[in-house]
Amino acid sequence: MTAVRPDIAPKQAPEATRFPTGFVWGAATAAYQVEGAAAEDGRTPSIWDTFSRTPGKVRNGDTGDIAADHYHLYRDDVALMKRLGLKAYRFSISWSRVQPTGRGPAVERGLDFYRKLVDELLEAGITPVATLYHWDLPQELEDAGGWPQRVTADRFADYAAIMAGALGDRVGTWTTFNEPWCSAFLGYGSGVHAPGRTEPASALRAAHHLNLAHGRAIEVLRGQLPAAVQTSVTLNLHQVRPLTASAADADAARRIDAVGNRIFTGPMLRGEYPEDLIADTRHLVDWSQLVQDGDLAAISRPVDVLGVNYYTPTLVSTPAEGAGGTRNDGHGASDHSPWPGSEHVAFHLAEGKERTAMNWSIDPNGLYSLLMDVTRDHPGLPLMVTENGAAFDDYVSPEGRVEDPERIAYLHGHLDAVQRAVADGADVRGYFLWSLMDNFEWAYGYSKRFGAVYVDYASQRRIPKASAHWYADVIRRHGLPQTGPA
Ligand code: IFM
């Protein structure tokens, strides 16, 4: 296994480039994207096992059957994290590994994997940050109706109780959901994610039940875990910008902000669904039936920290002749919109910006603005950047190295944005690079590499990219090097 490169000597950074004391440096992964071992030790299929086996859904027919084989290689992976100096590891739990089919008793062999992973992390001095749900609903629960059905929130609360019982003594930070927007609107709206349904009303119903499941799980975690444990949820908040200063484009931005962001932050952080969201979507769902007595109180149980994922801003307009907008919002191609009630909004790529291999424009100011917007709208709310990073077309050189200066530039710019937001009053507690290592990038399969560590899928060999060594140096300094990459 490659050692951390000695040619990046740690230097003392001047005060101006430092982060707050206690700022957490981490990296993230998700169960289906890295674990593999899809049919081992009692695990049953999740919606992603089914979806990835459905012809045409995932590029090259890739599946998560083996992925980065983290299930078997977790000890080596933790050792690598330790060598890189990571202070925290954000991972998710595969529901159908610990509670096959999503109902009934837990399976000890499944729980043991996470116990062993967490013990290994603690032993290495790395703080475990556990996410209960990163998109992999047990298939049997989808067969029973999935997230559009209210009962799925009850099942999730049971599952949260199992996990709190199994890991509550050793995990100090718990996240209920990762990016519930994707589960609801890519899973049930545009259908580019599992379970691949294209039903706008079901997508909205799913969003409410994901919110409800979040609130129920927070209640369970709070009831079972010590007071010092931190609870959270991670949202992929869209940094929405209107294309022009016109009133029509401002309305397009308002709509996407409503169904992209405030559909979650409204009930979770304010205890209400935004009125404009209800107005935009009332032809699709009857909100007065969907939201039952007590739901909003449950959903708005306080969290200790809000996880924010950011990759690229979202530039929108109302379609006008010649405006050049497309249906491509960066979330994958589909004839069906993931924006129920606002299907007419057009999406744009900013001119003159560099792009990643996902064709997402690179804009660190979007992260700064996002952190400042959340701080303005929810003063005093502690934030954590739980995902940020970029895919590029990485390859191993004949010398066996992976040079990825574009990723270093991306990370440098975004960490600088975090630092500026902190200086301007945002309470950002940490940063998790997406991703620790290359992995199964959902509908793109293994064609997109987001890792700081390169994975040779044929041999499962890990090769830390230049960006991993750069990040290790940032962690050591607790700050950015003075100059950006050449
Ligand atoms: O790989 C995903 C991750 O699972 C959720 N957030 C975005 C990442 C990059 O697309």
Tab-separated table of C-alpha atoms and ligand atoms in Angstrom:
chain	number	residue	atom	x	y	z
A	1	MET	CA	0.000	0.000	0.000
A	2	THR	CA	1.409	3.421	-0.977
A	3	ALA	CA	2.673	5.650	1.831
A	4	VAL	CA	1.858	9.329	2.123
A	5	ARG	CA	4.277	11.174	-0.169
A	6	PRO	CA	7.186	12.770	1.665
A	7	ASP	CA	7.750	15.378	-1.074
A	8	ILE	CA	4.948	17.573	0.265
A	9	ALA	CA	6.683	18.756	3.399
A	10	PRO	CA	4.405	20.086	6.136
A	11	LYS	CA	4.930	23.797	6.599
A	12	GLN	CA	3.493	26.031	9.233
A	13	ALA	CA	0.668	27.966	7.589
A	14	PRO	CA	0.139	31.610	8.497
A	15	GLU	CA	-2.845	32.328	10.725
A	16	ALA	CA	-4.940	33.633	7.823
A	17	THR	CA	-5.093	30.242	6.136
A	18	ARG	CA	-6.148	28.277	9.194
A	19	PHE	CA	-9.500	26.752	10.099
A	20	PRO	CA	-11.259	26.945	13.466
A	21	THR	CA	-9.941	24.773	16.281
A	22	GLY	CA	-11.784	21.473	16.265
A	23	PHE	CA	-12.705	21.752	12.561
A	24	VAL	CA	-13.156	18.139	11.419
A	25	TRP	CA	-11.317	16.836	8.354
A	26	GLY	CA	-12.944	13.807	6.829
A	27	ALA	CA	-13.837	11.832	3.752
A	28	ALA	CA	-17.078	10.101	2.848
A	29	THR	CA	-18.405	7.009	1.104
A	30	ALA	CA	-21.765	5.209	0.932
A	31	ALA	CA	-22.602	1.551	1.433
A	32	TYR	CA	-23.824	0.562	-2.028
A	33	GLN	CA	-21.082	2.563	-3.706
A	34	VAL	CA	-18.149	0.860	-1.959
A	35	GLU	CA	-19.071	-2.242	0.022
A	36	GLY	CA	-19.757	-4.953	-2.546
A	37	ALA	CA	-20.526	-8.321	-0.873
A	38	ALA	CA	-24.040	-7.832	-2.158
A	39	ALA	CA	-25.281	-11.297	-1.281
A	40	GLU	CA	-23.079	-12.121	1.700
A	41	ASP	CA	-23.911	-12.782	5.320
A	42	GLY	CA	-27.646	-12.537	4.896
A	43	ARG	CA	-27.877	-9.264	2.963
A	44	THR	CA	-30.956	-9.083	0.732
A	45	PRO	CA	-31.349	-6.919	-2.386
A	46	SER	CA	-31.955	-3.208	-2.150
A	47	ILE	CA	-33.614	-1.124	-4.839
A	48	TRP	CA	-30.153	-0.380	-6.258
A	49	ASP	CA	-29.413	-4.093	-6.725
A	50	THR	CA	-32.617	-4.401	-8.699
A	51	PHE	CA	-32.167	-1.163	-10.630
A	52	SER	CA	-28.560	-1.857	-11.598
A	53	ARG	CA	-29.603	-5.256	-12.938
A	54	THR	CA	-32.295	-3.690	-15.106
A	55	PRO	CA	-30.902	-3.374	-18.645
A	56	GLY	CA	-30.243	0.201	-19.706
A	57	LYS	CA	-30.424	1.785	-16.265
A	58	VAL	CA	-26.737	1.912	-15.352
A	59	ARG	CA	-23.884	2.650	-17.740
A	60	ASN	CA	-22.089	-0.488	-18.978
A	61	GLY	CA	-24.485	-2.634	-16.943
A	62	ASP	CA	-22.329	-1.987	-13.855
A	63	THR	CA	-23.626	-3.091	-10.457
A	64	GLY	CA	-22.508	-2.694	-6.848
A	65	ASP	CA	-21.996	-6.450	-6.457
A	66	ILE	CA	-18.281	-6.010	-5.785
A	67	ALA	CA	-17.777	-2.228	-5.948
A	68	ALA	CA	-14.565	-1.323	-4.069
A	69	ASP	CA	-14.914	-4.465	-1.937
A	70	HIS	CA	-14.812	-2.321	1.208
A	71	TYR	CA	-16.736	-5.083	3.016
A	72	HIS	CA	-13.630	-7.244	2.867
A	73	LEU	CA	-10.938	-4.568	2.639
A	74	TYR	CA	-12.181	-2.202	5.340
A	75	ARG	CA	-9.161	-2.824	7.576
A	76	ASP	CA	-6.756	-1.803	4.802
A	77	ASP	CA	-8.988	1.155	3.991
A	78	VAL	CA	-8.974	2.359	7.584
A	79	ALA	CA	-5.191	1.944	7.693
A	80	LEU	CA	-4.965	4.075	4.542
A	81	MET	CA	-7.228	6.711	6.077
A	82	LYS	CA	-4.956	6.780	9.083
A	83	ARG	CA	-1.873	7.229	6.914
A	84	LEU	CA	-3.578	10.137	5.184
A	85	GLY	CA	-4.300	11.674	8.570
A	86	LEU	CA	-8.102	11.710	8.239
A	87	LYS	CA	-9.846	12.669	11.440
A	88	ALA	CA	-13.318	11.394	10.521
A	89	TYR	CA	-14.928	8.895	8.158
A	90	ARG	CA	-18.504	9.307	6.986
A	91	PHE	CA	-19.998	6.000	5.858
A	92	SER	CA	-23.532	4.719	5.394
A	93	ILE	CA	-25.221	1.559	6.574
A	94	SER	CA	-26.847	-0.838	4.163
A	95	TRP	CA	-30.344	-1.332	5.613
A	96	SER	CA	-30.850	-4.700	3.926
A	97	ARG	CA	-27.524	-5.953	5.286
A	98	VAL	CA	-28.547	-5.411	8.898
A	99	GLN	CA	-32.302	-5.951	8.618
A	100	PRO	CA	-32.904	-8.109	5.562
A	101	THR	CA	-36.083	-7.201	3.719
A	102	GLY	CA	-36.473	-4.110	5.932
A	103	ARG	CA	-38.630	-5.752	8.578
A	104	GLY	CA	-38.222	-7.914	11.620
A	105	PRO	CA	-35.147	-8.887	13.569
A	106	ALA	CA	-31.644	-7.734	12.806
A	107	VAL	CA	-28.998	-10.060	11.448
A	108	GLU	CA	-25.953	-10.187	13.724
A	109	ARG	CA	-23.505	-10.885	10.883
A	110	GLY	CA	-24.598	-7.692	9.177
A	111	LEU	CA	-24.361	-5.656	12.359
A	112	ASP	CA	-20.952	-7.161	13.031
A	113	PHE	CA	-19.528	-5.657	9.877
A	114	TYR	CA	-20.385	-2.157	11.089
A	115	ARG	CA	-19.243	-2.915	14.647
A	116	LYS	CA	-15.896	-4.080	13.313
A	117	LEU	CA	-15.595	-1.109	10.953
A	118	VAL	CA	-16.342	1.343	13.752
A	119	ASP	CA	-13.953	-0.386	16.163
A	120	GLU	CA	-11.226	-0.275	13.548
A	121	LEU	CA	-11.840	3.449	13.023
A	122	LEU	CA	-11.805	4.207	16.731
A	123	GLU	CA	-8.640	2.202	17.161
A	124	ALA	CA	-7.065	4.317	14.402
A	125	GLY	CA	-8.207	7.546	16.071
A	126	ILE	CA	-10.743	8.299	13.307
A	127	THR	CA	-14.208	9.524	14.293
A	128	PRO	CA	-17.020	7.467	12.739
A	129	VAL	CA	-19.946	9.441	11.283
A	130	ALA	CA	-22.803	7.078	10.411
A	131	THR	CA	-25.537	7.736	7.865
A	132	LEU	CA	-28.564	5.489	8.194
A	133	TYR	CA	-29.796	5.841	4.634
A	134	HIS	CA	-27.919	6.632	1.452
A	135	TRP	CA	-30.534	5.605	-1.143
A	136	ASP	CA	-30.607	1.795	-0.744
A	137	LEU	CA	-34.128	0.907	0.346
A	138	PRO	CA	-34.663	-2.837	0.878
A	139	GLN	CA	-36.381	-4.085	-2.280
A	140	GLU	CA	-39.201	-5.699	-0.302
A	141	LEU	CA	-40.192	-2.317	1.090
A	142	GLU	CA	-40.289	-0.896	-2.423
A	143	ASP	CA	-42.419	-3.866	-3.464
A	144	ALA	CA	-44.810	-2.844	-0.701
A	145	GLY	CA	-45.009	0.677	-2.153
A	146	GLY	CA	-41.713	2.293	-1.170
A	147	TRP	CA	-41.314	5.877	0.023
A	148	PRO	CA	-44.627	7.087	-1.417
A	149	GLN	CA	-46.218	4.915	1.297
A	150	ARG	CA	-46.396	6.315	4.817
A	151	VAL	CA	-45.681	2.951	6.428
A	152	THR	CA	-42.115	3.080	5.090
A	153	ALA	CA	-41.414	5.838	7.625
A	154	ASP	CA	-42.488	3.442	10.407
A	155	ARG	CA	-40.147	0.775	9.062
A	156	PHE	CA	-37.317	3.318	9.019
A	157	ALA	CA	-37.880	4.212	12.679
A	158	ASP	CA	-37.612	0.499	13.584
A	159	TYR	CA	-34.387	0.243	11.632
A	160	ALA	CA	-33.007	3.371	13.347
A	161	ALA	CA	-33.726	1.730	16.695
A	162	ILE	CA	-31.791	-1.380	15.676
A	163	MET	CA	-28.790	0.672	14.663
A	164	ALA	CA	-28.871	2.862	17.758
A	165	GLY	CA	-28.860	-0.324	19.825
A	166	ALA	CA	-25.970	-1.835	17.889
A	167	LEU	CA	-23.664	1.167	17.483
A	168	GLY	CA	-24.958	3.734	19.959
A	169	ASP	CA	-22.115	3.079	22.364
A	170	ARG	CA	-19.433	3.902	19.796
A	171	VAL	CA	-20.781	6.301	17.166
A	172	GLY	CA	-21.053	9.931	18.256
A	173	THR	CA	-22.568	11.478	15.106
A	174	TRP	CA	-25.644	10.082	13.377
A	175	THR	CA	-27.160	11.262	10.118
A	176	THR	CA	-30.633	10.090	9.210
A	177	PHE	CA	-30.646	10.640	5.440
A	178	ASN	CA	-28.230	11.540	2.724
A	179	GLU	CA	-29.790	13.791	0.070
A	180	PRO	CA	-33.452	12.819	0.426
A	181	TRP	CA	-34.103	15.047	-2.627
A	182	CYS	CA	-32.385	12.425	-4.796
A	183	SER	CA	-34.330	9.558	-3.218
A	184	ALA	CA	-37.649	11.304	-3.822
A	185	PHE	CA	-37.190	13.124	-7.114
A	186	LEU	CA	-34.587	11.098	-9.015
A	187	GLY	CA	-36.025	7.845	-7.677
A	188	TYR	CA	-39.732	8.535	-8.218
A	189	GLY	CA	-39.761	11.625	-10.509
A	190	SER	CA	-37.230	11.433	-13.327
A	191	GLY	CA	-36.518	7.756	-12.658
A	192	VAL	CA	-32.768	8.038	-13.269
A	193	HIS	CA	-32.182	6.528	-9.833
A	194	ALA	CA	-33.673	3.459	-8.184
A	195	PRO	CA	-36.442	2.458	-8.068
A	196	GLY	CA	-36.805	4.201	-11.446
A	197	ARG	CA	-40.405	5.331	-11.173
A	198	THR	CA	-41.620	8.390	-13.083
A	199	GLU	CA	-44.621	9.552	-11.071
A	200	PRO	CA	-44.567	13.241	-10.039
A	201	ALA	CA	-47.212	12.819	-7.331
A	202	SER	CA	-45.397	9.809	-5.879
A	203	ALA	CA	-42.184	11.836	-5.784
A	204	LEU	CA	-43.864	14.497	-3.642
A	205	ARG	CA	-45.397	11.867	-1.395
A	206	ALA	CA	-41.982	10.235	-1.067
A	207	ALA	CA	-40.474	13.580	-0.030
A	208	HIS	CA	-43.006	13.941	2.777
A	209	HIS	CA	-42.469	10.396	4.004
A	210	LEU	CA	-38.691	10.815	3.908
A	211	ASN	CA	-39.162	13.932	6.033
A	212	LEU	CA	-41.414	12.018	8.398
A	213	ALA	CA	-38.965	9.122	8.607
A	214	HIS	CA	-36.209	11.608	9.427
A	215	GLY	CA	-38.246	13.060	12.288
A	216	ARG	CA	-39.205	9.642	13.619
A	217	ALA	CA	-35.603	8.489	13.501
A	218	ILE	CA	-34.408	11.599	15.325
A	219	GLU	CA	-36.930	10.810	18.071
A	220	VAL	CA	-35.642	7.232	18.292
A	221	LEU	CA	-31.978	8.273	18.318
A	222	ARG	CA	-32.616	10.946	20.935
A	223	GLY	CA	-34.519	8.456	23.073
A	224	GLN	CA	-31.867	5.752	22.917
A	225	LEU	CA	-28.568	7.586	22.728
A	226	PRO	CA	-26.581	9.656	25.233
A	227	ALA	CA	-27.213	13.388	25.206
A	228	ALA	CA	-23.723	14.088	23.867
A	229	VAL	CA	-24.472	12.264	20.617
A	230	GLN	CA	-24.962	14.590	17.643
A	231	THR	CA	-27.865	14.066	15.265
A	232	SER	CA	-28.046	15.428	11.750
A	233	VAL	CA	-29.418	15.137	8.257
A	234	THR	CA	-27.532	15.798	5.023
A	235	LEU	CA	-29.187	17.783	2.238
A	236	ASN	CA	-27.925	18.480	-1.269
A	237	LEU	CA	-29.104	22.060	-1.148
A	238	HIS	CA	-29.243	23.552	-4.630
A	239	GLN	CA	-27.521	26.919	-4.932
A	240	VAL	CA	-30.157	28.251	-7.293
A	241	ARG	CA	-29.436	31.306	-9.421
A	242	PRO	CA	-31.692	33.021	-11.972
A	243	LEU	CA	-30.172	33.357	-15.450
A	244	THR	CA	-31.211	37.000	-15.796
A	245	ALA	CA	-32.660	39.704	-13.572
A	246	SER	CA	-36.124	39.225	-15.132
A	247	ALA	CA	-39.148	38.555	-12.937
A	248	ALA	CA	-39.792	35.344	-14.891
A	249	ASP	CA	-36.329	33.981	-14.121
A	250	ALA	CA	-36.667	35.020	-10.487
A	251	ASP	CA	-39.853	32.972	-10.374
A	252	ALA	CA	-38.071	29.986	-11.941
A	253	ALA	CA	-35.393	30.229	-9.221
A	254	ARG	CA	-38.036	30.497	-6.506
A	255	ARG	CA	-39.760	27.358	-7.804
A	256	ILE	CA	-36.592	25.276	-7.931
A	257	ASP	CA	-35.576	26.542	-4.499
A	258	ALA	CA	-38.996	25.450	-3.197
A	259	VAL	CA	-39.037	21.909	-4.609
A	260	GLY	CA	-35.260	21.473	-4.408
A	261	ASN	CA	-34.488	22.902	-0.972
A	262	ARG	CA	-37.339	24.301	1.096
A	263	ILE	CA	-39.411	21.117	0.748
A	264	PHE	CA	-36.892	19.733	3.275
A	265	THR	CA	-35.608	22.749	5.193
A	266	GLY	CA	-39.153	24.093	5.630
A	267	PRO	CA	-40.584	21.189	7.633
A	268	MET	CA	-37.285	20.153	9.224
A	269	LEU	CA	-36.053	23.536	10.374
A	270	ARG	CA	-39.234	25.660	10.535
A	271	GLY	CA	-41.971	23.096	11.104
A	272	GLU	CA	-43.929	24.015	7.975
A	273	TYR	CA	-44.127	23.341	4.253
A	274	PRO	CA	-43.606	26.523	2.240
A	275	GLU	CA	-46.865	27.996	0.947
A	276	ASP	CA	-45.448	28.596	-2.516
A	277	LEU	CA	-44.423	24.912	-2.774
A	278	ILE	CA	-47.951	23.872	-1.861
A	279	ALA	CA	-49.372	26.282	-4.446
A	280	ASP	CA	-46.982	25.064	-7.168
A	281	THR	CA	-47.838	21.400	-6.585
A	282	ARG	CA	-51.446	21.306	-5.359
A	283	HIS	CA	-52.636	19.930	-8.713
A	284	LEU	CA	-50.503	16.867	-7.961
A	285	VAL	CA	-51.048	16.168	-4.277
A	286	ASP	CA	-53.538	17.135	-1.618
A	287	TRP	CA	-51.145	18.354	1.048
A	288	SER	CA	-53.893	18.553	3.670
A	289	GLN	CA	-54.376	14.778	3.323
A	290	LEU	CA	-50.732	13.909	2.930
A	291	VAL	CA	-49.515	15.789	6.005
A	292	GLN	CA	-51.284	14.363	9.035
A	293	ASP	CA	-51.678	15.814	12.511
A	294	GLY	CA	-48.407	15.708	14.396
A	295	ASP	CA	-46.252	15.171	11.296
A	296	LEU	CA	-44.716	18.635	11.288
A	297	ALA	CA	-43.919	18.494	14.985
A	298	ALA	CA	-42.216	15.141	14.413
A	299	ILE	CA	-40.274	16.315	11.373
A	300	SER	CA	-39.047	19.495	13.054
A	301	ARG	CA	-37.409	17.811	16.033
A	302	PRO	CA	-34.141	19.711	16.303
A	303	VAL	CA	-30.944	18.382	14.797
A	304	ASP	CA	-27.533	19.303	16.214
A	305	VAL	CA	-25.904	19.920	12.884
A	306	LEU	CA	-27.026	20.254	9.271
A	307	GLY	CA	-24.980	18.411	6.676
A	308	VAL	CA	-24.600	20.310	3.406
A	309	ASN	CA	-23.460	18.684	0.157
A	310	TYR	CA	-22.317	20.951	-2.635
A	311	TYR	CA	-20.822	20.323	-6.076
A	312	THR	CA	-22.065	22.977	-8.516
A	313	PRO	CA	-24.641	25.769	-8.694
A	314	THR	CA	-28.021	25.480	-10.434
A	315	LEU	CA	-28.667	28.159	-13.072
A	316	VAL	CA	-32.296	28.465	-14.165
A	317	SER	CA	-34.685	30.455	-16.324
A	318	THR	CA	-38.177	30.224	-17.672
A	319	PRO	CA	-37.827	28.876	-21.170
A	320	ALA	CA	-37.775	31.684	-23.664
A	321	GLU	CA	-37.004	31.416	-27.304
A	322	GLY	CA	-33.261	31.454	-27.819
A	323	ALA	CA	-32.521	31.237	-24.093
A	324	GLY	CA	-30.668	27.989	-24.702
A	325	GLY	CA	-31.878	26.255	-21.556
A	326	THR	CA	-32.249	22.528	-21.520
A	327	ARG	CA	-33.943	19.883	-19.466
A	328	ASN	CA	-30.480	18.808	-18.388
A	329	ASP	CA	-30.249	19.918	-14.789
A	330	GLY	CA	-27.065	17.934	-14.126
A	331	HIS	CA	-28.998	15.116	-12.503
A	332	GLY	CA	-29.020	12.759	-15.503
A	333	ALA	CA	-30.987	12.521	-18.719
A	334	SER	CA	-34.636	11.511	-18.623
A	335	ASP	CA	-37.827	12.378	-20.477
A	336	HIS	CA	-39.390	12.906	-17.072
A	337	SER	CA	-38.714	15.869	-14.836
A	338	PRO	CA	-37.509	15.587	-11.243
A	339	TRP	CA	-39.131	18.968	-10.538
A	340	PRO	CA	-42.873	18.263	-10.088
A	341	GLY	CA	-45.004	21.327	-10.655
A	342	SER	CA	-42.086	23.221	-12.194
A	343	GLU	CA	-41.375	21.053	-15.226
A	344	HIS	CA	-41.205	24.103	-17.488
A	345	VAL	CA	-38.100	25.565	-15.825
A	346	ALA	CA	-34.995	25.535	-18.041
A	347	PHE	CA	-31.490	24.744	-16.774
A	348	HIS	CA	-28.221	26.268	-17.974
A	349	LEU	CA	-24.504	25.747	-17.701
A	350	ALA	CA	-22.612	28.890	-16.741
A	351	GLU	CA	-20.492	30.273	-19.575
A	352	GLY	CA	-16.749	30.377	-19.192
A	353	LYS	CA	-16.462	28.063	-16.217
A	354	GLU	CA	-14.386	24.932	-16.185
A	355	ARG	CA	-16.288	21.674	-15.843
A	356	THR	CA	-15.726	18.343	-14.172
A	357	ALA	CA	-16.124	14.958	-15.855
A	358	MET	CA	-19.798	15.117	-14.798
A	359	ASN	CA	-20.086	18.279	-16.944
A	360	TRP	CA	-20.795	20.215	-13.753
A	361	SER	CA	-19.407	23.737	-13.766
A	362	ILE	CA	-16.780	24.499	-11.155
A	363	ASP	CA	-17.824	27.391	-8.950
A	364	PRO	CA	-16.468	27.590	-5.395
A	365	ASN	CA	-18.383	30.817	-4.815
A	366	GLY	CA	-21.531	28.718	-4.965
A	367	LEU	CA	-20.407	26.920	-1.822
A	368	TYR	CA	-19.588	30.205	-0.089
A	369	SER	CA	-23.015	31.623	-1.002
A	370	LEU	CA	-24.794	28.444	0.023
A	371	LEU	CA	-23.192	28.406	3.475
A	372	MET	CA	-23.952	32.102	3.918
A	373	ASP	CA	-27.568	31.685	2.715
A	374	VAL	CA	-28.225	28.849	5.160
A	375	THR	CA	-26.615	30.876	7.942
A	376	ARG	CA	-28.825	33.855	7.101
A	377	ASP	CA	-32.001	31.761	6.904
A	378	HIS	CA	-31.249	29.619	9.962
A	379	PRO	CA	-29.026	31.677	12.252
A	380	GLY	CA	-27.027	29.719	14.787
A	381	LEU	CA	-27.405	26.385	12.984
A	382	PRO	CA	-24.101	24.480	13.021
A	383	LEU	CA	-23.158	23.244	9.550
A	384	MET	CA	-20.928	20.504	8.231
A	385	VAL	CA	-19.885	20.178	4.586
A	386	THR	CA	-20.630	16.473	4.332
A	387	GLU	CA	-19.756	16.132	0.637
A	388	ASN	CA	-17.727	18.131	-1.825
A	389	GLY	CA	-15.438	16.931	-4.578
A	390	ALA	CA	-15.186	16.263	-8.284
A	391	ALA	CA	-14.914	13.518	-10.874
A	392	PHE	CA	-12.126	13.739	-13.429
A	393	ASP	CA	-10.783	11.253	-15.968
A	394	ASP	CA	-8.002	9.943	-13.763
A	395	TYR	CA	-5.535	7.322	-14.909
A	396	VAL	CA	-2.443	5.607	-13.547
A	397	SER	CA	0.797	6.810	-15.134
A	398	PRO	CA	3.463	4.325	-16.252
A	399	GLU	CA	5.265	5.248	-13.001
A	400	GLY	CA	2.228	4.109	-11.067
A	401	ARG	CA	1.055	7.573	-9.984
A	402	VAL	CA	-2.242	9.370	-10.419
A	403	GLU	CA	-1.711	13.078	-10.979
A	404	ASP	CA	-4.972	15.009	-10.611
A	405	PRO	CA	-4.147	18.725	-10.508
A	406	GLU	CA	-7.741	19.611	-11.498
A	407	ARG	CA	-9.060	17.931	-8.354
A	408	ILE	CA	-6.469	19.691	-6.198
A	409	ALA	CA	-7.539	23.015	-7.723
A	410	TYR	CA	-11.202	22.150	-7.128
A	411	LEU	CA	-10.612	21.219	-3.490
A	412	HIS	CA	-8.392	24.215	-2.872
A	413	GLY	CA	-11.016	26.609	-4.251
A	414	HIS	CA	-13.847	25.036	-2.284
A	415	LEU	CA	-11.930	24.839	0.980
A	416	ASP	CA	-11.019	28.477	0.517
A	417	ALA	CA	-14.749	29.176	0.087
A	418	VAL	CA	-15.485	27.334	3.336
A	419	GLN	CA	-12.851	29.356	5.090
A	420	ARG	CA	-14.309	32.617	3.770
A	421	ALA	CA	-17.765	31.599	4.930
A	422	VAL	CA	-16.398	30.793	8.385
A	423	ALA	CA	-14.651	34.176	8.496
A	424	ASP	CA	-17.960	35.820	7.567
A	425	GLY	CA	-19.918	34.111	10.322
A	426	ALA	CA	-21.003	30.658	9.104
A	427	ASP	CA	-20.631	28.044	11.840
A	428	VAL	CA	-19.035	25.323	9.713
A	429	ARG	CA	-17.725	22.504	11.869
A	430	GLY	CA	-16.028	20.304	9.303
A	431	TYR	CA	-15.469	19.161	5.734
A	432	PHE	CA	-15.820	15.701	4.199
A	433	LEU	CA	-14.255	15.146	0.837
A	434	TRP	CA	-16.342	13.116	-1.607
A	435	SER	CA	-15.070	10.596	-1.928
A	436	LEU	CA	-12.429	8.714	-0.002
A	437	MET	CA	-12.026	6.434	-3.004
A	438	ASP	CA	-13.377	5.820	-6.480
A	439	ASN	CA	-16.675	3.965	-6.385
A	440	PHE	CA	-19.972	3.081	-8.048
A	441	GLU	CA	-21.323	6.423	-9.231
A	442	TRP	CA	-24.989	5.343	-9.466
A	443	ALA	CA	-26.380	5.530	-13.014
A	444	TYR	CA	-22.864	6.303	-14.297
A	445	GLY	CA	-21.519	3.043	-12.884
A	446	TYR	CA	-17.737	2.991	-12.551
A	447	SER	CA	-17.216	5.481	-15.382
A	448	LYS	CA	-16.827	8.472	-13.044
A	449	ARG	CA	-14.038	8.670	-10.520
A	450	PHE	CA	-14.646	10.954	-7.535
A	451	GLY	CA	-12.045	9.423	-5.233
A	452	ALA	CA	-8.999	10.970	-3.624
A	453	VAL	CA	-7.795	7.383	-3.770
A	454	TYR	CA	-7.765	5.592	-7.125
A	455	VAL	CA	-9.278	2.122	-7.184
A	456	ASP	CA	-8.049	-0.367	-9.751
A	457	TYR	CA	-11.243	-2.414	-9.868
A	458	ALA	CA	-9.556	-5.431	-11.480
A	459	SER	CA	-7.104	-5.901	-8.590
A	460	GLN	CA	-8.837	-3.753	-5.929
A	461	ARG	CA	-5.502	-2.013	-5.476
A	462	ARG	CA	-5.759	1.452	-3.910
A	463	ILE	CA	-3.474	4.221	-5.170
A	464	PRO	CA	-3.704	7.557	-3.367
A	465	LYS	CA	-3.940	10.257	-6.035
A	466	ALA	CA	-1.870	13.454	-5.802
A	467	SER	CA	-5.018	15.073	-4.351
A	468	ALA	CA	-5.010	12.590	-1.469
A	469	HIS	CA	-1.448	13.621	-0.598
A	470	TRP	CA	-2.433	17.267	-0.969
A	471	TYR	CA	-5.438	16.789	1.337
A	472	ALA	CA	-3.237	14.982	3.863
A	473	ASP	CA	-1.002	18.035	3.872
A	474	VAL	CA	-3.982	20.365	4.394
A	475	ILE	CA	-5.057	18.233	7.348
A	476	ARG	CA	-1.563	18.300	8.842
A	477	ARG	CA	-1.398	22.080	8.514
A	478	HIS	CA	-5.017	22.503	9.581
A	479	GLY	CA	-5.116	25.008	6.765
A	480	LEU	CA	-4.559	25.592	3.084
A	481	PRO	CA	-1.168	26.052	1.537
A	482	GLN	CA	-0.652	29.715	0.742
A	483	THR	CA	-0.711	29.357	-3.013
A	484	GLY	CA	-3.140	27.349	-5.059
A	485	PRO	CA	-1.970	24.658	-7.457
A	486	ALA	CA	-0.135	25.745	-10.590
B	1	IFM	O1	-21.769	9.878	-5.488
B	1	IFM	C1	-22.704	10.814	-5.076
B	1	IFM	C2	-23.119	10.562	-3.654
B	1	IFM	O2	-23.614	9.276	-3.469
B	1	IFM	C3	-24.206	11.536	-3.237
B	1	IFM	N1	-23.817	12.890	-3.529
B	1	IFM	C4	-23.286	13.181	-4.830
B	1	IFM	C5	-22.176	12.213	-5.174
B	1	IFM	C6	-21.601	12.534	-6.557
B	1	IFM	O3	-22.589	12.436	-7.533
